Amino acid sequence: MAKRALVSVSDKTGLIDFMKKLVDAGIEIISTGGTKKAIEAAGLPVMSISEVTEFPEILDGRVKTLHPAVHGGLLAVRGKQSHMEAIKELGIQPIDFVVVNLYPFKETISKPDVAYDDAVENIDIGGPSMLRSAAKNHRSVTVVCDPADYDLVAESLDDNADVPFELKQKLAAKVFRHTAAYDALIADYFTKQVGEEFPEKLTLTYEKKQALRYGENPHQMAAFYSEPIEDVSTIAAAKQLHGKELSYNNIRDADAALGIVKEFKQPAAVAVKHMNPCGIGIGETVNEAYDKAYETDPISIFGGIVALNCEVDAALAEELHKIFLEIVIAPSYSDEALAILEKKKNIRLLQVAMSDEPQDFAQYTSVRGGMLVQDLDTKGYADIEENLKVVTDRKPTEAEMESLKFAWTIVKHVKSNAIALVNDGRMVGMGGGQTNRVGAAKIALEEAGEKTKGAVLSSDAFFPMNDTVEAAAKAGITAIIQPGGSIKDQDSIDMANKYNIAMVFTGMRHFKH
């Protein structure tokens, strides 16, 4: 009895060449709908599924393979006498190969303003059922869900039109990953449709983008996975124009830099080192912004990542070319700029769209034995502007308010405890990741040096003591922005008044652990 292959695919890449190889191996082809028409058009022999089930397709094709003649042929254990006698008595012939990929649900919901009914109609029922049945019985059935595996299967066929068990097992594992990812997308779509923010079960799916040489350190293995439906303004969707492959640390730093630079509507430049900003500038042009970012800390920017929210021209490329940078991120590059930057073989040049952060983006953090999930902190100055409260005798000047706005935007991207100093459209000092706030402030003030004169200070959380205000005042800081909310707020206010510092409370903190 000839072996049979059941074939039903939405993605017909490589299908006909694969079918020819199966037919040449003496395998009968059973197929459905558009797949059957494509095989027939290639002049290959193919049997309709209705000939196997002796039942017509019904409900606009919704029911065609959900039949004992199909699943009996797939699930019968070949080495089990009772199974083989049962299907023989019912006139069911074994099915030895399943070649199936699923309705394009991901592609459908990726379309702008997709209709709900269109999404529902593109939920495959028969396909996953066939794949799971075949994968469960993989000792007897070869199951293929990915066109990338067609050649591997064809090359592995032996004289009995069979493939090694080890390959069957790998293909079955791939099927279960495939159907799990498919169901995860469907579950996520419906969960969002009904507005369930934190469901009782969280099922995530990601697609492997690239293997990495190693992780945070050379002794750690790593890989990079991206969301199935990519946001074009993310590192995962970045187009690499030049340079070596990104490393684990490159990707994390690049993501941090991109998150900061996207905060700004005016031309901005951000330099990041080890997940913290080491230079941020804004200006009338992106070239001016970069000059300010560079001046923040010319030492730390060396070997760092620079993100820009405007096109890189030749003049800016010349400046970037002067120092060693791991990565440059921008929405576009002029041809002249590319020619200049590509003179360095290893620099990574990334092109990323600079659209706003999605407001419903979730942030996942793994812990031993679990996962923490929260909304991404997308709140910025615009969200607190109406509720700002000047708590000191002196109000900030208009120029100070612009600097405070800039400083508040920056500080949420610095590791807590965080302090950021701003003067003349650029960050001049930063203290982050400290175990006490005055320690973070002292680091920032020391880094800034004489640039503290006339600068403003932002803090990601309230001052538990008045020592931070006193340190700032003695260094020449003229205005402070902080959330407020400490039981000792009045002590900080009194200290600010003593030194004629203007202080503003936002009512919102920006912890970043």
Coordinates of N, CA and C in Angstrom, one line a residue, residues 118-208:
D118 N -12.9 39.5 10.3 CA -11.8 39.0 9.5 C -10.8 38.3 10.4
A119 N -10.5 38.8 11.5 CA -9.6 38.2 12.5 C -10.1 36.8 12.9
V120 N -11.4 36.8 13.2 CA -12.0 35.5 13.7 C -12.0 34.5 12.5
E121 N -12.3 34.9 11.3 CA -12.4 34.0 10.2 C -11.0 33.4 9.9
N122 N -9.9 34.1 10.3 CA -8.6 33.6 10.0 C -8.0 32.8 11.2
I123 N -8.9 32.3 12.0 CA -8.4 31.4 13.1 C -8.6 29.9 12.5
D124 N -7.5 29.3 12.3 CA -7.5 27.9 11.8 C -7.9 26.9 12.8
I125 N -8.8 26.0 12.4 CA -9.2 24.9 13.3 C -8.7 23.6 12.9
G126 N -9.0 23.3 11.6 CA -8.5 22.0 11.1 C -7.0 21.8 11.0
G127 N -6.3 22.9 10.6 CA -4.9 22.8 10.5 C -4.2 22.4 11.8
P128 N -4.4 23.2 12.9 CA -3.8 22.8 14.2 C -4.2 21.4 14.6
S129 N -5.4 21.0 14.3 CA -5.8 19.6 14.7 C -5.0 18.6 14.0
M130 N -4.8 18.8 12.7 CA -4.0 17.8 11.9 C -2.6 17.8 12.4
L131 N -2.0 19.0 12.6 CA -0.6 19.1 13.0 C -0.5 18.4 14.4
R132 N -1.4 18.6 15.3 CA -1.2 18.0 16.6 C -1.4 16.5 16.6
S133 N -2.4 16.1 15.8 CA -2.6 14.6 15.7 C -1.3 13.9 15.1
A134 N -0.8 14.5 14.1 CA 0.4 14.0 13.4 C 1.6 14.0 14.4
A135 N 1.8 15.1 15.1 CA 2.9 15.3 16.0 C 2.8 14.3 17.2
K136 N 1.6 14.1 17.6 CA 1.4 13.2 18.7 C 1.9 11.8 18.3
N137 N 1.6 11.4 17.1 CA 1.9 10.1 16.5 C 3.2 10.1 15.7
H138 N 4.2 10.9 16.1 CA 5.3 11.2 15.3 C 6.2 9.9 15.1
R139 N 6.1 8.9 15.8 CA 6.8 7.7 15.5 C 6.4 7.1 14.2
S140 N 5.2 7.4 13.8 CA 4.6 6.8 12.5 C 4.4 7.9 11.5
V141 N 4.3 9.1 11.9 CA 3.9 10.2 10.9 C 5.0 11.3 10.9
T142 N 5.3 11.7 9.7 CA 6.3 12.8 9.5 C 5.4 14.0 9.3
V143 N 5.6 15.1 10.2 CA 4.8 16.3 10.1 C 5.7 17.5 9.8
V144 N 5.3 18.3 8.8 CA 6.1 19.4 8.4 C 5.2 20.7 8.4
C145 N 5.6 21.7 9.2 CA 4.8 22.9 9.3 C 5.5 24.1 8.8
D146 N 6.8 23.9 8.4 CA 7.7 25.0 8.0 C 8.3 24.7 6.6
P147 N 8.0 25.5 5.6 CA 8.6 25.3 4.3 C 10.2 25.2 4.3
A148 N 10.8 25.8 5.3 CA 12.2 25.7 5.5 C 12.7 24.3 5.7
D149 N 11.8 23.4 6.1 CA 12.2 22.0 6.3 C 11.9 21.0 5.1
Y150 N 11.4 21.6 4.0 CA 11.0 20.7 2.9 C 12.2 20.0 2.4
D151 N 13.3 20.7 2.1 CA 14.5 20.0 1.5 C 15.1 19.0 2.5
L152 N 15.1 19.3 3.8 CA 15.6 18.4 4.8 C 14.8 17.1 4.8
V153 N 13.5 17.2 4.7 CA 12.7 16.0 4.7 C 12.9 15.2 3.4
A154 N 12.9 15.9 2.3 CA 13.1 15.2 1.0 C 14.4 14.5 0.9
E155 N 15.4 15.1 1.4 CA 16.8 14.5 1.3 C 16.9 13.3 2.3
S156 N 16.0 13.3 3.3 CA 16.1 12.2 4.3 C 15.3 11.0 4.0
L157 N 14.5 11.1 2.9 CA 13.6 9.9 2.5 C 14.5 8.7 2.2
D158 N 14.1 7.6 2.8 CA 14.9 6.3 2.5 C 14.1 5.6 1.4
D159 N 14.6 4.4 1.1 CA 14.0 3.5 0.1 C 12.5 3.2 0.4
N160 N 12.1 3.2 1.6 CA 10.7 2.9 2.0 C 9.9 4.2 2.1
A161 N 10.4 5.3 1.6 CA 9.7 6.6 1.7 C 9.4 7.0 3.1
D162 N 10.4 6.8 4.0 CA 10.3 7.1 5.4 C 11.5 8.0 5.8
V163 N 11.4 8.6 6.9 CA 12.6 9.4 7.4 C 12.9 9.0 8.8
P164 N 14.2 9.2 9.3 CA 14.6 8.7 10.6 C 13.8 9.3 11.7
F165 N 13.7 8.5 12.8 CA 12.9 8.9 13.9 C 13.4 10.2 14.5
E166 N 14.7 10.4 14.6 CA 15.2 11.6 15.2 C 14.7 12.8 14.5
L167 N 14.6 12.8 13.2 CA 14.0 13.9 12.4 C 12.5 14.1 12.7
K168 N 11.8 13.0 12.7 CA 10.4 13.0 13.0 C 10.2 13.7 14.4
Q169 N 11.0 13.4 15.3 CA 10.9 13.9 16.7 C 11.1 15.4 16.7
K170 N 12.2 15.9 16.0 CA 12.5 17.3 15.9 C 11.4 18.0 15.2
L171 N 10.8 17.5 14.2 CA 9.7 18.1 13.4 C 8.5 18.2 14.3
A172 N 8.2 17.2 15.1 CA 7.1 17.2 16.0 C 7.2 18.3 17.1
A173 N 8.4 18.4 17.6 CA 8.7 19.4 18.6 C 8.4 20.8 18.0
K174 N 8.8 21.0 16.8 CA 8.6 22.3 16.1 C 7.2 22.5 15.9
V175 N 6.4 21.5 15.6 CA 4.9 21.7 15.4 C 4.3 22.2 16.7
F176 N 4.7 21.6 17.8 CA 4.0 22.0 19.1 C 4.4 23.4 19.4
R177 N 5.7 23.8 19.1 CA 6.0 25.2 19.3 C 5.2 26.1 18.4
H178 N 5.0 25.6 17.1 CA 4.3 26.4 16.1 C 2.8 26.6 16.5
T179 N 2.2 25.6 16.9 CA 0.7 25.7 17.3 C 0.6 26.4 18.6
A180 N 1.6 26.3 19.5 CA 1.5 27.1 20.8 C 1.6 28.6 20.5
A181 N 2.5 28.9 19.6 CA 2.7 30.3 19.3 C 1.5 30.9 18.6
Y182 N 0.9 30.1 17.7 CA -0.3 30.4 17.0 C -1.5 30.7 18.0
D183 N -1.7 29.8 18.9 CA -2.7 30.0 20.0 C -2.4 31.1 20.9
A184 N -1.1 31.4 21.2 CA -0.8 32.5 22.0 C -1.2 33.8 21.4
L185 N -1.0 33.9 20.1 CA -1.4 35.2 19.3 C -2.9 35.3 19.4
I186 N -3.6 34.3 19.2 CA -5.1 34.3 19.2 C -5.6 34.7 20.6
A187 N -5.0 34.1 21.7 CA -5.3 34.4 23.0 C -5.1 35.9 23.4
D188 N -3.9 36.4 22.9 CA -3.6 37.8 23.2 C -4.5 38.7 22.5
Y189 N -4.9 38.4 21.2 CA -5.8 39.2 20.5 C -7.2 39.3 21.2
F190 N -7.7 38.2 21.6 CA -9.0 38.2 22.3 C -8.9 38.8 23.7
T191 N -7.8 38.6 24.4 CA -7.6 39.2 25.7 C -7.7 40.7 25.6
K192 N -7.0 41.3 24.6 CA -7.1 42.7 24.3 C -8.4 43.2 23.9
Q193 N -9.1 42.4 23.1 CA -10.5 42.8 22.7 C -11.4 43.0 23.8
V194 N -11.3 42.1 24.9 CA -12.2 42.2 26.0 C -11.7 43.1 27.1
G195 N -10.5 43.7 26.9 CA -9.9 44.6 27.9 C -9.4 44.0 29.1
E196 N -9.0 42.7 29.1 CA -8.4 42.0 30.2 C -6.9 42.4 30.3
E197 N -6.6 43.2 31.4 CA -5.2 43.7 31.4 C -4.2 42.7 32.0
F198 N -4.6 42.0 33.0 CA -3.7 41.0 33.6 C -4.5 39.7 33.8
P199 N -4.5 38.9 32.7 CA -5.3 37.7 32.7 C -4.8 36.6 33.7
E200 N -5.6 35.6 34.0 CA -5.2 34.6 35.0 C -4.1 33.7 34.5
K201 N -3.9 33.7 33.1 CA -2.8 33.0 32.5 C -2.2 33.9 31.5
L202 N -0.9 33.9 31.5 CA -0.1 34.8 30.6 C 0.7 33.9 29.7
T203 N 0.4 33.9 28.4 CA 1.0 33.1 27.4 C 1.7 34.0 26.4
L204 N 3.0 34.1 26.3 CA 3.7 35.0 25.4 C 4.4 34.1 24.3
T205 N 4.5 34.8 23.2 CA 5.3 34.1 22.1 C 6.2 35.1 21.4
Y206 N 7.4 34.7 21.2 CA 8.4 35.5 20.5 C 9.1 34.6 19.4
E207 N 9.6 35.3 18.4 CA 10.3 34.6 17.3 C 11.8 34.9 17.3
K208 N 12.6 33.9 17.1 CA 14.0 34.0 17.2 C 14.5 34.9 16.0

